[in-house]
Amino acid sequence: MSLRIENWGFSTGRDGSLQVGGLSAVELARRFGTPLHVVDEAGLRGRARSIRRAFQAAYPGRVSVHYALKCNSVPAVVQMALTEGLRPEVTTLYEWTLSEHLGVSPPEIIVNGPHKGALLSRAIEARAGLVVIDGFQELVRAEELAAGHGRSPRVLLRVNPDCVPRGMNQSTATGSRRGSVFGFDLSSGEIEQALAWFTQPRRLKFVGLHCHIGTGIRDRRDYVKPLRRLLNCAASAQRYGLSVGVLDIGGGFGVPTSRELTTLEFLRYQATGHLPSPPRPDRFPSHDQFARTVAETIVRGCQHHRLPLPTLVLEPGRSVVSQAGVLLVTVGAIKSRPGVGTWAIADGAAGTVAFPLFYEYHEVFLCRDPHGERRCCYTLVGAACHSADWIYRRKRMPRLRVGDVLAICDAGAYFTVQECNFGFPRPAIVAARDANARVLRRRQTFADMVRLDADGPWHDNRPATASRAEEVSEEISEEVSHAY
Ligand SMILES: Cc1ncc(COP(=O)(O)O)c(C=O)c1O
């Protein structure tokens, strides 16, 4: 079964070409240049609302949904999630500062991460809503900081439930005790020790538990085991006289149209170019179904352990933004080698703009004919002079021409946050909505790329802030842009 653009909520124009947010992808590429990120704003907002409403409807207690900024921290994208009623979950000082700049007050923010560094102090001093404590050293450090700042922060303990969702690798399952660094270990009794620590008078205020088991989860039953384990911990907490008022189950909800490759698929694909099959959207659970499974598991667990219903906190990232992002690239050259195959070389690929192409399935469409019959086989690569810069090995596509624009789908999650320059400027980002385009980030110029390189001819021996960089930039970036 192959994926169709309707699976993302996209459509075609009169000429049969791909439209995102009511605008032709080919036109957007022409107007803003490629590589180009396009955000389907209505799609993003709709999914943010859908996930919030699904959990509010399914869970009988209070629900608070926090957008995981690590997934896509483009300020305008974060702002879209915030205006749809999501609050921030941050793991770095950058994400914290960005949230504050976007007008969020600290009590709305959840602070997470395995080592928060300066963020921990900032969060405690500024009275963050919840601080998720990841280990013993951090527990002690947070207590010292709380005393130093004269605060009593509300904290959650992150539990490592030792669960690996189906199809996931141990090293990517963030709830695996062997494969991941996160949280207090359940099996060795660390979590019990951490709970016992709170039986002494402390400045830190224990309010609940947290876990996050991985990203891109496709089977809602994968939430059941970790949640049961989390509720067992809540029952233990009660025995220590601590009440779990908040249960934060992290994020991790997958999307119908993209998926992580299994270890075997990944190895086979790398070794032989055997392309894994696309995900099946018809088998993918809706937000409502995810919400029902989570809610039922918590309600039953609370009844079983005689616990009051906690506030349910979620931290989705991918499920909010993934499908709303499309990365447009232009085919610059096509090269055939007799008896071997054909390469289409685009102006951006995994090495330059889209790291997740290495380990996830992402559908690619020919924008001028997205429903065109996929009769030809191409290896789609990028323009970086490096073998790691590829989009797809042996991908069936309609016949391609130089100048064709390709749309790489599900580019909204973990793309821009992991992009690198690799000799090229970072692409622009535009939002498309109701047939209007809005620039969210302009394309990097030469001046942007050398701004931090303090010692260079563009500074003309004047301070790094001198406008010489801008002057040189204008001259060179003109050339550079035309070269792509
Ligand atoms: C603690 C935590 N919360 C939330 C998320 C967001 O996950 P997702 O984008 O899969 O929803 C992550 C992702 O790694 C995470 O580590």
PDB file of C-alpha atoms in Angstrom, residues 211-338:
ATOM      1  CA  CYS A 211       8.294   8.729  32.240  1.00  0.00           C
ATOM      2  CA  HIS A 212       8.882   8.921  28.495  1.00  0.00           C
ATOM      3  CA  ILE A 213       9.451   5.680  26.619  1.00  0.00           C
ATOM      4  CA  GLY A 214      10.496   6.768  23.133  1.00  0.00           C
ATOM      5  CA  THR A 215       9.375   8.648  20.059  1.00  0.00           C
ATOM      6  CA  GLY A 216       7.251   7.564  17.127  1.00  0.00           C
ATOM      7  CA  ILE A 217       5.162   4.993  19.019  1.00  0.00           C
ATOM      8  CA  ARG A 218       2.655   3.351  16.688  1.00  0.00           C
ATOM      9  CA  ASP A 219       0.903   0.891  18.989  1.00  0.00           C
ATOM     10  CA  ARG A 220      -1.163   2.381  21.793  1.00  0.00           C
ATOM     11  CA  ARG A 221      -0.697  -0.776  23.874  1.00  0.00           C
ATOM     12  CA  ASP A 222       2.953   0.216  24.261  1.00  0.00           C
ATOM     13  CA  TYR A 223       1.820   2.744  26.864  1.00  0.00           C
ATOM     14  CA  VAL A 224       0.109   0.167  29.073  1.00  0.00           C
ATOM     15  CA  LYS A 225       3.122  -1.557  30.682  1.00  0.00           C
ATOM     16  CA  PRO A 226       5.100   1.609  31.513  1.00  0.00           C
ATOM     17  CA  LEU A 227       1.977   3.254  32.892  1.00  0.00           C
ATOM     18  CA  ARG A 228       1.253   0.260  35.121  1.00  0.00           C
ATOM     19  CA  ARG A 229       4.825   0.423  36.383  1.00  0.00           C
ATOM     20  CA  LEU A 230       4.492   4.137  36.986  1.00  0.00           C
ATOM     21  CA  LEU A 231       1.323   3.519  38.977  1.00  0.00           C
ATOM     22  CA  ASN A 232       3.082   0.846  41.031  1.00  0.00           C
ATOM     23  CA  CYS A 233       5.617   3.563  41.886  1.00  0.00           C
ATOM     24  CA  ALA A 234       2.753   5.892  42.776  1.00  0.00           C
ATOM     25  CA  ALA A 235       1.499   3.219  45.179  1.00  0.00           C
ATOM     26  CA  SER A 236       5.002   2.980  46.688  1.00  0.00           C
ATOM     27  CA  ALA A 237       5.066   6.755  47.046  1.00  0.00           C
ATOM     28  CA  GLN A 238       1.833   6.574  48.973  1.00  0.00           C
ATOM     29  CA  ARG A 239       3.438   4.111  51.391  1.00  0.00           C
ATOM     30  CA  TYR A 240       6.112   6.754  52.049  1.00  0.00           C
ATOM     31  CA  GLY A 241       3.370   9.252  52.781  1.00  0.00           C
ATOM     32  CA  LEU A 242       3.875  11.029  49.444  1.00  0.00           C
ATOM     33  CA  SER A 243       1.006  11.698  47.135  1.00  0.00           C
ATOM     34  CA  VAL A 244       1.286  11.641  43.358  1.00  0.00           C
ATOM     35  CA  GLY A 245      -0.729  14.634  42.250  1.00  0.00           C
ATOM     36  CA  VAL A 246       0.820  14.695  38.764  1.00  0.00           C
ATOM     37  CA  LEU A 247       1.522  11.855  36.357  1.00  0.00           C
ATOM     38  CA  ASP A 248       3.555  13.012  33.362  1.00  0.00           C
ATOM     39  CA  ILE A 249       3.619  10.329  30.669  1.00  0.00           C
ATOM     40  CA  GLY A 250       5.950  12.209  28.292  1.00  0.00           C
ATOM     41  CA  GLY A 251       5.215  12.267  24.583  1.00  0.00           C
ATOM     42  CA  GLY A 252       6.157   9.702  21.968  1.00  0.00           C
ATOM     43  CA  PHE A 253       2.938   9.419  19.963  1.00  0.00           C
ATOM     44  CA  GLY A 254       3.843   8.518  16.403  1.00  0.00           C
ATOM     45  CA  VAL A 255       2.302   9.713  13.160  1.00  0.00           C
ATOM     46  CA  PRO A 256       0.503   7.654  10.497  1.00  0.00           C
ATOM     47  CA  THR A 257       2.832   8.521   7.621  1.00  0.00           C
ATOM     48  CA  SER A 258       6.388   8.156   8.926  1.00  0.00           C
ATOM     49  CA  ARG A 259       8.137   5.603  11.095  1.00  0.00           C
ATOM     50  CA  GLU A 260      11.483   4.690  12.549  1.00  0.00           C
ATOM     51  CA  LEU A 261      13.256   1.828  10.763  1.00  0.00           C
ATOM     52  CA  THR A 262      13.858  -1.264  12.848  1.00  0.00           C
ATOM     53  CA  THR A 263      17.488  -2.247  13.418  1.00  0.00           C
ATOM     54  CA  LEU A 264      17.250  -5.019  10.846  1.00  0.00           C
ATOM     55  CA  GLU A 265      15.582  -2.797   8.255  1.00  0.00           C
ATOM     56  CA  PHE A 266      18.208  -0.128   8.822  1.00  0.00           C
ATOM     57  CA  LEU A 267      21.133  -2.542   8.417  1.00  0.00           C
ATOM     58  CA  ARG A 268      19.620  -4.208   5.362  1.00  0.00           C
ATOM     59  CA  TYR A 269      18.847  -0.857   3.771  1.00  0.00           C
ATOM     60  CA  GLN A 270      22.397   0.418   4.369  1.00  0.00           C
ATOM     61  CA  ALA A 271      24.001  -2.773   3.146  1.00  0.00           C
ATOM     62  CA  THR A 272      21.842  -3.645   0.146  1.00  0.00           C
ATOM     63  CA  GLY A 273      19.648  -0.608  -0.578  1.00  0.00           C
ATOM     64  CA  HIS A 274      16.551  -2.710   0.132  1.00  0.00           C
ATOM     65  CA  LEU A 275      13.935  -0.078   0.867  1.00  0.00           C
ATOM     66  CA  PRO A 276      11.712  -0.764   3.917  1.00  0.00           C
ATOM     67  CA  SER A 277       7.981  -0.600   3.327  1.00  0.00           C
ATOM     68  CA  PRO A 278       6.010   2.569   4.089  1.00  0.00           C
ATOM     69  CA  PRO A 279       3.901   2.759   7.243  1.00  0.00           C
ATOM     70  CA  ARG A 280       0.207   1.842   7.034  1.00  0.00           C
ATOM     71  CA  PRO A 281      -1.895   4.902   7.940  1.00  0.00           C
ATOM     72  CA  ASP A 282      -5.045   2.764   7.998  1.00  0.00           C
ATOM     73  CA  ARG A 283      -3.616   0.806  10.929  1.00  0.00           C
ATOM     74  CA  PHE A 284      -2.528   3.828  12.884  1.00  0.00           C
ATOM     75  CA  PRO A 285      -4.471   4.796  16.032  1.00  0.00           C
ATOM     76  CA  SER A 286      -6.220   8.168  16.191  1.00  0.00           C
ATOM     77  CA  HIS A 287      -5.467  10.673  18.960  1.00  0.00           C
ATOM     78  CA  ASP A 288      -8.771   9.585  20.527  1.00  0.00           C
ATOM     79  CA  GLN A 289      -7.675   5.951  20.595  1.00  0.00           C
ATOM     80  CA  PHE A 290      -4.294   6.786  22.115  1.00  0.00           C
ATOM     81  CA  ALA A 291      -6.079   8.947  24.691  1.00  0.00           C
ATOM     82  CA  ARG A 292      -8.605   6.250  25.610  1.00  0.00           C
ATOM     83  CA  THR A 293      -5.914   3.626  26.198  1.00  0.00           C
ATOM     84  CA  VAL A 294      -3.838   5.958  28.350  1.00  0.00           C
ATOM     85  CA  ALA A 295      -6.852   7.216  30.307  1.00  0.00           C
ATOM     86  CA  GLU A 296      -8.302   3.733  30.917  1.00  0.00           C
ATOM     87  CA  THR A 297      -4.942   2.391  32.096  1.00  0.00           C
ATOM     88  CA  ILE A 298      -4.500   5.231  34.581  1.00  0.00           C
ATOM     89  CA  VAL A 299      -8.077   5.123  35.870  1.00  0.00           C
ATOM     90  CA  ARG A 300      -7.942   1.328  36.381  1.00  0.00           C
ATOM     91  CA  GLY A 301      -4.517   1.534  38.013  1.00  0.00           C
ATOM     92  CA  CYS A 302      -5.671   4.237  40.397  1.00  0.00           C
ATOM     93  CA  GLN A 303      -8.738   2.178  41.331  1.00  0.00           C
ATOM     94  CA  HIS A 304      -6.580  -0.901  41.848  1.00  0.00           C
ATOM     95  CA  HIS A 305      -4.103   0.922  44.123  1.00  0.00           C
ATOM     96  CA  ARG A 306      -6.773   3.143  45.694  1.00  0.00           C
ATOM     97  CA  LEU A 307      -5.047   6.295  44.524  1.00  0.00           C
ATOM     98  CA  PRO A 308      -6.744   9.612  43.792  1.00  0.00           C
ATOM     99  CA  LEU A 309      -6.708  10.509  40.084  1.00  0.00           C
ATOM    100  CA  PRO A 310      -3.607  12.596  39.372  1.00  0.00           C
ATOM    101  CA  THR A 311      -3.392  15.465  36.915  1.00  0.00           C
ATOM    102  CA  LEU A 312      -2.354  13.940  33.611  1.00  0.00           C
ATOM    103  CA  VAL A 313       0.512  15.741  31.887  1.00  0.00           C
ATOM    104  CA  LEU A 314       1.605  15.024  28.305  1.00  0.00           C
ATOM    105  CA  GLU A 315       4.627  16.268  26.385  1.00  0.00           C
ATOM    106  CA  PRO A 316       3.947  15.556  22.702  1.00  0.00           C
ATOM    107  CA  GLY A 317       6.262  16.876  20.017  1.00  0.00           C
ATOM    108  CA  ARG A 318       6.226  14.718  16.880  1.00  0.00           C
ATOM    109  CA  SER A 319       2.473  14.162  16.824  1.00  0.00           C
ATOM    110  CA  VAL A 320       1.912  17.932  16.782  1.00  0.00           C
ATOM    111  CA  VAL A 321       4.416  19.046  14.153  1.00  0.00           C
ATOM    112  CA  SER A 322       5.717  16.131  12.053  1.00  0.00           C
ATOM    113  CA  GLN A 323       3.069  15.977   9.338  1.00  0.00           C
ATOM    114  CA  ALA A 324       2.841  19.755   9.078  1.00  0.00           C
ATOM    115  CA  GLY A 325       6.386  20.044   7.757  1.00  0.00           C
ATOM    116  CA  VAL A 326       7.428  19.532   4.143  1.00  0.00           C
ATOM    117  CA  LEU A 327      10.981  19.951   2.927  1.00  0.00           C
ATOM    118  CA  LEU A 328      11.239  21.020  -0.702  1.00  0.00           C
ATOM    119  CA  VAL A 329      14.405  20.293  -2.655  1.00  0.00           C
ATOM    120  CA  THR A 330      15.188  20.761  -6.341  1.00  0.00           C
ATOM    121  CA  VAL A 331      16.756  18.158  -8.579  1.00  0.00           C
ATOM    122  CA  GLY A 332      19.861  19.775 -10.046  1.00  0.00           C
ATOM    123  CA  ALA A 333      21.347  16.863 -11.972  1.00  0.00           C
ATOM    124  CA  ILE A 334      20.514  13.319 -13.043  1.00  0.00           C
ATOM    125  CA  LYS A 335      23.210  10.779 -13.640  1.00  0.00           C
ATOM    126  CA  SER A 336      22.875   7.227 -14.964  1.00  0.00           C
ATOM    127  CA  ARG A 337      25.507   4.545 -14.839  1.00  0.00           C
ATOM    128  CA  PRO A 338      24.891   1.662 -17.245  1.00  0.00           C
TER     129      PRO A 338
END
